[in-house]
Amino acid sequence: MARSSRRAPARRSSASGPANTRPPTLPQDEVETSTGRVRVDRDPDRDSAVTLVVNGVPSSHLDLDDPGFLAFEYMQQMAAAIDLVDGPLHAVHLGAAGCTLARWIDHERPGSRQLAVDIDGRLLTLVREWFALPRAPRLRLREADARAAVTTLRPGSTDVVVRDVFAGDVTPEHVTTVEFVQEVARTLRPGGLYLANCADRPPLTGLRTEIASLLAAQDDAGAPVFRPQDVGVVAEPALFKSRRYGNFVLVARARAAGDDGTAESGEAGGLADTGLARALRSLPVPARLVSGTEAVALCAGARPRVDPAPPA
């Protein structure tokens, strides 16, 4: 489940691809799902657009005629990060909701193969019906817990893993631990991306813990799965000053092929060198990238979150 932020126009035009076929009907009232209730609100400013509200939380915004339109700012930021990876993508979305980002990838990267996971099986059935989502193998939907689903993925099989999992306005802890990060990293191809939506409020304790967990994750050889220079946080500049509640996007890029994680390379070759910061500044609502030593400083004093010890 996603949290919403202030809306802004789409990052790019989608005139290059065909429009989706709008479903003939949408529900007028709330509908019961496996984990609660969902409704579809029409967008008063955009005739073809709707917001999917899950258990009272605006979770997805979709333009039914234009899958290339992204209204939520954190999704525009994720899209800018995804542009770091070339070609058709093998993407996994943990927390499917309305599959907004999956629709965007399918539209922008023809030939992509995607899996969207949600614990609410009834919701998956409904959004497939309501929003005319791409069919398998372009987009497969799976009812499962996000953590359990990651363990079933083959090593080195994904280009992008997106975590957008919420229970109300809180991310469940079992998808924020060092061990979970290690499972995600195991599935990434060299240069692949892990993106996570982290909603937090001052004093940003949750965000700082999550950065520490990313930096603490190791592979089987004991090397960091993500170099410090390849770990970053994206948000509106004001959010870093802890002024209000909002969405932060965690970005972690897997090591390139042949990099065993032992080289002391400072900031060189990291996210700061990719052009991502410039792309984020050009968004309708400009965002800031904090990465490398700045990200390390941001989480100073925070302890990584680890899985609870099994009962004796």
CSV table of C-alpha atoms in Angstrom, one decimal:
chain,number,residue,atom,x,y,z
A,1,MET,CA,0.0,0.0,0.0
A,2,ALA,CA,1.3,3.4,-0.9
A,3,ARG,CA,1.0,6.7,0.9
A,4,SER,CA,0.1,9.7,-1.2
A,5,SER,CA,1.9,13.1,-1.3
A,6,ARG,CA,1.0,16.3,-3.0
A,7,ARG,CA,0.1,15.7,-6.6
A,8,ALA,CA,2.0,17.1,-9.5
A,9,PRO,CA,1.8,16.8,-13.3
A,10,ALA,CA,3.3,13.8,-15.0
A,11,ARG,CA,7.1,13.7,-15.4
A,12,ARG,CA,6.9,13.0,-19.1
A,13,SER,CA,4.5,12.7,-22.0
A,14,SER,CA,3.2,9.3,-22.9
A,15,ALA,CA,2.2,10.1,-26.4
A,16,SER,CA,4.6,7.4,-27.7
A,17,GLY,CA,2.3,4.5,-26.7
A,18,PRO,CA,-1.3,3.4,-26.9
A,19,ALA,CA,-3.8,4.2,-24.3
A,20,ASN,CA,-5.3,1.6,-22.0
A,21,THR,CA,-8.9,0.6,-22.6
A,22,ARG,CA,-11.0,2.0,-19.9
A,23,PRO,CA,-13.1,-0.6,-18.0
A,24,PRO,CA,-16.8,-0.3,-18.6
A,25,THR,CA,-17.7,0.3,-15.0
A,26,LEU,CA,-16.1,1.3,-11.7
A,27,PRO,CA,-17.6,0.8,-8.2
A,28,GLN,CA,-19.7,3.6,-6.8
A,29,ASP,CA,-19.3,2.5,-3.2
A,30,GLU,CA,-16.7,0.8,-1.0
A,31,VAL,CA,-16.0,-2.8,-1.8
A,32,GLU,CA,-14.9,-5.5,0.7
A,33,THR,CA,-11.5,-7.1,0.2
A,34,SER,CA,-9.5,-9.8,1.9
A,35,THR,CA,-8.0,-7.3,4.4
A,36,GLY,CA,-10.5,-4.5,4.6
A,37,ARG,CA,-12.3,-2.2,2.2
A,38,VAL,CA,-11.4,-0.3,-1.0
A,39,ARG,CA,-13.0,2.4,-3.0
A,40,VAL,CA,-12.3,4.2,-6.3
A,41,ASP,CA,-12.5,8.0,-6.2
A,42,ARG,CA,-12.8,10.0,-9.5
A,43,ASP,CA,-10.3,12.7,-10.0
A,44,PRO,CA,-12.1,16.1,-10.2
A,45,ASP,CA,-9.2,17.6,-12.2
A,46,ARG,CA,-8.6,14.8,-14.7
A,47,ASP,CA,-11.6,13.0,-16.2
A,48,SER,CA,-9.8,9.8,-17.0
A,49,ALA,CA,-8.0,9.5,-13.6
A,50,VAL,CA,-8.9,7.8,-10.4
A,51,THR,CA,-7.5,7.3,-6.9
A,52,LEU,CA,-7.6,3.9,-5.3
A,53,VAL,CA,-8.3,4.3,-1.6
A,54,VAL,CA,-7.4,1.2,0.5
A,55,ASN,CA,-8.7,1.1,4.1
A,56,GLY,CA,-9.0,4.9,4.1
A,57,VAL,CA,-5.5,5.6,2.7
A,58,PRO,CA,-5.0,7.0,-0.9
A,59,SER,CA,-2.8,4.2,-2.3
A,60,SER,CA,-2.6,4.5,-6.0
A,61,HIS,CA,-3.4,7.2,-8.6
A,62,LEU,CA,-4.0,6.0,-12.2
A,63,ASP,CA,-5.0,7.7,-15.4
A,64,LEU,CA,-7.0,5.0,-17.1
A,65,ASP,CA,-6.3,6.4,-20.5
A,66,ASP,CA,-2.6,7.2,-20.0
A,67,PRO,CA,-0.5,4.6,-18.2
A,68,GLY,CA,2.5,6.9,-18.5
A,69,PHE,CA,1.0,9.5,-16.2
A,70,LEU,CA,2.4,9.5,-12.6
A,71,ALA,CA,0.7,11.9,-10.2
A,72,PHE,CA,2.2,11.0,-6.8
A,73,GLU,CA,5.6,12.7,-6.4
A,74,TYR,CA,7.4,9.7,-4.8
A,75,MET,CA,6.5,7.6,-7.9
A,76,GLN,CA,7.9,10.3,-10.2
A,77,GLN,CA,11.1,10.0,-8.1
A,78,MET,CA,11.1,6.3,-8.4
A,79,ALA,CA,10.6,6.6,-12.2
A,80,ALA,CA,13.7,8.9,-12.4
A,81,ALA,CA,15.7,6.3,-10.5
A,82,ILE,CA,14.5,3.5,-12.7
A,83,ASP,CA,15.9,5.4,-15.7
A,84,LEU,CA,19.3,4.4,-14.4
A,85,VAL,CA,18.7,0.9,-15.7
A,86,ASP,CA,18.5,0.3,-19.5
A,87,GLY,CA,16.3,-1.8,-21.6
A,88,PRO,CA,13.3,-4.0,-20.9
A,89,LEU,CA,13.1,-4.8,-17.2
A,90,HIS,CA,12.4,-7.7,-15.0
A,91,ALA,CA,10.7,-5.8,-12.1
A,92,VAL,CA,9.1,-7.0,-8.9
A,93,HIS,CA,6.6,-4.8,-7.0
A,94,LEU,CA,6.1,-5.6,-3.4
A,95,GLY,CA,2.8,-4.0,-2.4
A,96,ALA,CA,0.8,-4.0,-5.7
A,97,ALA,CA,-2.3,-1.8,-4.8
A,98,GLY,CA,-3.4,-0.4,-8.2
A,99,CYS,CA,-0.1,-1.3,-10.0
A,100,THR,CA,0.5,2.3,-11.1
A,101,LEU,CA,4.3,1.9,-11.4
A,102,ALA,CA,4.0,-1.5,-13.1
A,103,ARG,CA,1.7,0.1,-15.7
A,104,TRP,CA,4.2,2.9,-16.2
A,105,ILE,CA,7.1,0.4,-16.7
A,106,ASP,CA,5.0,-1.7,-19.1
A,107,HIS,CA,4.2,1.5,-21.1
A,108,GLU,CA,7.7,3.0,-21.1
A,109,ARG,CA,9.8,-0.2,-21.4
A,110,PRO,CA,8.1,-2.5,-24.0
A,111,GLY,CA,9.2,-6.1,-23.5
A,112,SER,CA,9.4,-5.8,-19.7
A,113,ARG,CA,8.3,-8.8,-17.5
A,114,GLN,CA,6.9,-7.9,-14.1
A,115,LEU,CA,5.5,-9.5,-10.9
A,116,ALA,CA,3.3,-7.5,-8.5
A,117,VAL,CA,2.8,-9.0,-5.1
A,118,ASP,CA,0.1,-8.1,-2.6
A,119,ILE,CA,-1.2,-9.8,0.5
A,120,ASP,CA,-4.8,-9.0,-0.4
A,121,GLY,CA,-5.8,-11.5,-3.0
A,122,ARG,CA,-9.3,-10.0,-3.5
A,123,LEU,CA,-7.8,-6.6,-4.1
A,124,LEU,CA,-5.6,-8.1,-6.9
A,125,THR,CA,-8.7,-9.6,-8.6
A,126,LEU,CA,-10.5,-6.2,-8.4
A,127,VAL,CA,-7.7,-4.0,-9.8
A,128,ARG,CA,-7.1,-6.5,-12.6
A,129,GLU,CA,-10.8,-6.1,-13.5
A,130,TRP,CA,-11.2,-2.4,-12.9
A,131,PHE,CA,-8.0,-1.0,-14.5
A,132,ALA,CA,-7.4,-3.3,-17.5
A,133,LEU,CA,-3.9,-4.2,-16.3
A,134,PRO,CA,-1.4,-5.8,-18.7
A,135,ARG,CA,-1.7,-9.6,-18.8
A,136,ALA,CA,0.9,-12.2,-18.0
A,137,PRO,CA,3.7,-12.6,-18.9
A,138,ARG,CA,3.9,-8.7,-19.1
A,139,LEU,CA,2.5,-8.4,-15.6
A,140,ARG,CA,1.8,-11.3,-13.2
A,141,LEU,CA,-0.1,-10.8,-10.0
A,142,ARG,CA,0.6,-12.9,-6.9
A,143,GLU,CA,-1.2,-13.1,-3.6
A,144,ALA,CA,1.5,-13.4,-1.0
A,145,ASP,CA,3.3,-11.7,1.9
A,146,ALA,CA,6.1,-9.5,0.5
A,147,ARG,CA,8.9,-11.1,2.5
A,148,ALA,CA,7.8,-14.6,1.6
A,149,ALA,CA,7.6,-13.7,-2.1
A,150,VAL,CA,11.1,-12.5,-2.2
A,151,THR,CA,12.5,-15.8,-0.9
A,152,THR,CA,11.0,-17.5,-3.9
A,153,LEU,CA,12.8,-15.4,-6.5
A,154,ARG,CA,15.9,-16.8,-8.3
A,155,PRO,CA,19.3,-15.2,-7.5
A,156,GLY,CA,20.2,-12.5,-10.0
A,157,SER,CA,16.8,-12.6,-11.7
A,158,THR,CA,15.6,-9.0,-11.2
A,159,ASP,CA,16.5,-5.5,-12.5
A,160,VAL,CA,14.3,-3.6,-10.1
A,161,VAL,CA,12.6,-4.5,-6.8
A,162,VAL,CA,10.1,-1.9,-5.5
A,163,ARG,CA,8.9,-2.1,-1.9
A,164,ASP,CA,5.7,-0.1,-1.4
A,165,VAL,CA,4.2,-2.1,1.5
A,166,PHE,CA,2.1,-0.6,4.2
A,167,ALA,CA,-0.3,-1.6,7.0
A,168,GLY,CA,-2.2,1.7,7.4
A,169,ASP,CA,0.5,4.3,7.4
A,170,VAL,CA,3.3,2.0,8.7
A,171,THR,CA,5.7,-0.3,6.9
A,172,PRO,CA,5.7,-3.8,8.6
A,173,GLU,CA,9.0,-4.3,10.3
A,174,HIS,CA,9.7,-7.7,8.7
A,175,VAL,CA,10.3,-5.9,5.3
A,176,THR,CA,12.7,-3.4,6.8
A,177,THR,CA,15.4,-5.6,8.4
A,178,VAL,CA,18.9,-6.3,7.4
A,179,GLU,CA,17.9,-9.9,6.5
A,180,PHE,CA,15.2,-8.7,4.2
A,181,VAL,CA,17.6,-6.4,2.4
A,182,GLN,CA,20.0,-9.3,1.9
A,183,GLU,CA,17.2,-11.4,0.4
A,184,VAL,CA,16.3,-8.5,-2.0
A,185,ALA,CA,20.0,-8.0,-2.9
A,186,ARG,CA,20.3,-11.7,-3.7
A,187,THR,CA,17.7,-11.4,-6.4
A,188,LEU,CA,19.3,-8.3,-8.1
A,189,ARG,CA,21.4,-8.5,-11.3
A,190,PRO,CA,24.6,-6.5,-11.3
A,191,GLY,CA,23.6,-2.8,-11.4
A,192,GLY,CA,20.0,-3.6,-10.4
A,193,LEU,CA,18.0,-1.3,-8.1
A,194,TYR,CA,16.1,-1.7,-4.9
A,195,LEU,CA,13.6,1.1,-4.3
A,196,ALA,CA,11.6,1.5,-1.1
A,197,ASN,CA,8.9,3.9,-0.1
A,198,CYS,CA,9.6,5.0,3.4
A,199,ALA,CA,6.9,7.3,4.9
A,200,ASP,CA,8.2,9.0,8.1
A,201,ARG,CA,7.8,12.0,10.3
A,202,PRO,CA,10.2,14.0,12.5
A,203,PRO,CA,12.7,13.0,13.9
A,204,LEU,CA,13.0,10.5,11.0
A,205,THR,CA,13.8,7.5,13.2
A,206,GLY,CA,12.4,5.0,10.8
A,207,LEU,CA,14.2,6.5,7.8
A,208,ARG,CA,17.5,6.5,9.6
A,209,THR,CA,17.1,2.9,10.8
A,210,GLU,CA,16.3,1.8,7.2
A,211,ILE,CA,19.4,3.5,5.8
A,212,ALA,CA,21.5,1.8,8.5
A,213,SER,CA,20.0,-1.5,7.6
A,214,LEU,CA,20.8,-1.0,3.9
A,215,LEU,CA,24.4,-0.3,4.8
A,216,ALA,CA,24.7,-3.2,7.2
A,217,ALA,CA,23.5,-5.9,4.8
A,218,GLN,CA,26.2,-8.3,3.6
A,219,ASP,CA,26.5,-11.1,1.1
A,220,ASP,CA,27.6,-14.7,1.9
A,221,ALA,CA,31.2,-13.6,1.7
A,222,GLY,CA,30.7,-10.9,4.3
A,223,ALA,CA,31.0,-8.0,1.8
A,224,PRO,CA,28.5,-5.2,1.8
A,225,VAL,CA,25.7,-5.9,-0.7
A,226,PHE,CA,25.4,-2.1,-1.3
A,227,ARG,CA,28.4,0.2,-1.3
A,228,PRO,CA,27.8,3.4,0.7
A,229,GLN,CA,28.1,5.5,-2.5
A,230,ASP,CA,25.3,3.4,-4.1
A,231,VAL,CA,22.9,4.1,-1.2
A,232,GLY,CA,20.7,7.2,-1.3
A,233,VAL,CA,17.5,8.9,-0.1
A,234,VAL,CA,15.3,11.0,-2.3
A,235,ALA,CA,12.7,13.5,-1.1
A,236,GLU,CA,11.6,17.1,-1.2
A,237,PRO,CA,14.3,19.3,0.4
A,238,ALA,CA,12.0,20.4,3.2
A,239,LEU,CA,11.5,16.8,4.3
A,240,PHE,CA,15.2,16.4,5.2
A,241,LYS,CA,14.8,19.3,7.6
A,242,SER,CA,12.2,17.2,9.5
A,243,ARG,CA,9.4,19.7,9.1
A,244,ARG,CA,6.5,17.4,8.3
A,245,TYR,CA,5.4,13.8,7.6
A,246,GLY,CA,6.1,12.7,4.0
A,247,ASN,CA,7.5,10.1,1.6
A,248,PHE,CA,11.2,9.3,1.3
A,249,VAL,CA,12.4,7.0,-1.5
A,250,LEU,CA,15.3,4.8,-0.6
A,251,VAL,CA,17.6,3.9,-3.5
A,252,ALA,CA,20.2,1.2,-3.4
A,253,ARG,CA,22.1,0.0,-6.5
A,254,ALA,CA,23.7,-3.4,-6.6
A,255,ARG,CA,27.4,-3.7,-7.3
A,256,ALA,CA,28.5,-4.0,-10.9
A,257,ALA,CA,29.8,-7.2,-12.3
A,258,GLY,CA,33.3,-8.0,-11.0
A,259,ASP,CA,33.0,-5.7,-8.0
A,260,ASP,CA,33.5,-7.8,-4.9
A,261,GLY,CA,32.8,-4.9,-2.6
A,262,THR,CA,36.3,-4.7,-1.1
A,263,ALA,CA,37.6,-1.8,-3.1
A,264,GLU,CA,38.0,1.6,-1.4
A,265,SER,CA,36.5,3.8,-4.0
A,266,GLY,CA,35.0,6.7,-2.0
A,267,GLU,CA,32.2,8.4,-3.8
A,268,ALA,CA,33.5,7.6,-7.3
A,269,GLY,CA,31.1,5.7,-9.5
A,270,GLY,CA,28.2,6.1,-7.1
A,271,LEU,CA,24.7,7.5,-7.4
A,272,ALA,CA,26.1,11.0,-7.3
A,273,ASP,CA,27.8,10.3,-10.6
A,274,THR,CA,24.7,9.0,-12.5
A,275,GLY,CA,22.8,12.2,-13.3
A,276,LEU,CA,20.0,11.2,-11.0
A,277,ALA,CA,20.3,14.3,-8.8
A,278,ARG,CA,19.9,16.5,-11.9
A,279,ALA,CA,16.9,14.5,-13.1
A,280,LEU,CA,15.3,14.9,-9.7
A,281,ARG,CA,15.8,18.6,-9.6
A,282,SER,CA,13.9,18.9,-13.0
A,283,LEU,CA,10.7,17.2,-11.7
A,284,PRO,CA,7.6,19.3,-11.4
A,285,VAL,CA,8.2,19.3,-7.6
A,286,PRO,CA,12.0,19.3,-7.4
A,287,ALA,CA,13.5,16.6,-5.2
A,288,ARG,CA,17.0,16.2,-3.6
A,289,LEU,CA,19.2,13.1,-3.6
A,290,VAL,CA,21.3,12.5,-0.4
A,291,SER,CA,23.8,9.7,-1.0
A,292,GLY,CA,27.2,8.3,-0.1
A,293,THR,CA,28.8,10.1,2.9
A,294,GLU,CA,25.7,12.3,3.3
A,295,ALA,CA,23.5,9.3,3.6
A,296,VAL,CA,25.9,7.7,6.1
A,297,ALA,CA,25.9,10.9,8.1
A,298,LEU,CA,22.1,11.1,8.0
A,299,CYS,CA,21.8,7.7,9.7
A,300,ALA,CA,24.7,8.3,12.2
A,301,GLY,CA,23.8,6.7,15.6
A,302,ALA,CA,21.0,4.6,14.1
A,303,ARG,CA,21.1,0.9,14.7
A,304,PRO,CA,20.2,-1.5,11.9
A,305,ARG,CA,17.0,-3.4,12.4
A,306,VAL,CA,17.5,-7.2,12.4
A,307,ASP,CA,15.0,-10.1,12.5
A,308,PRO,CA,13.9,-11.1,16.0
A,309,ALA,CA,15.8,-14.1,17.4
A,310,PRO,CA,13.8,-17.3,17.1
A,311,PRO,CA,12.3,-18.5,20.4
A,312,ALA,CA,14.5,-20.8,22.4
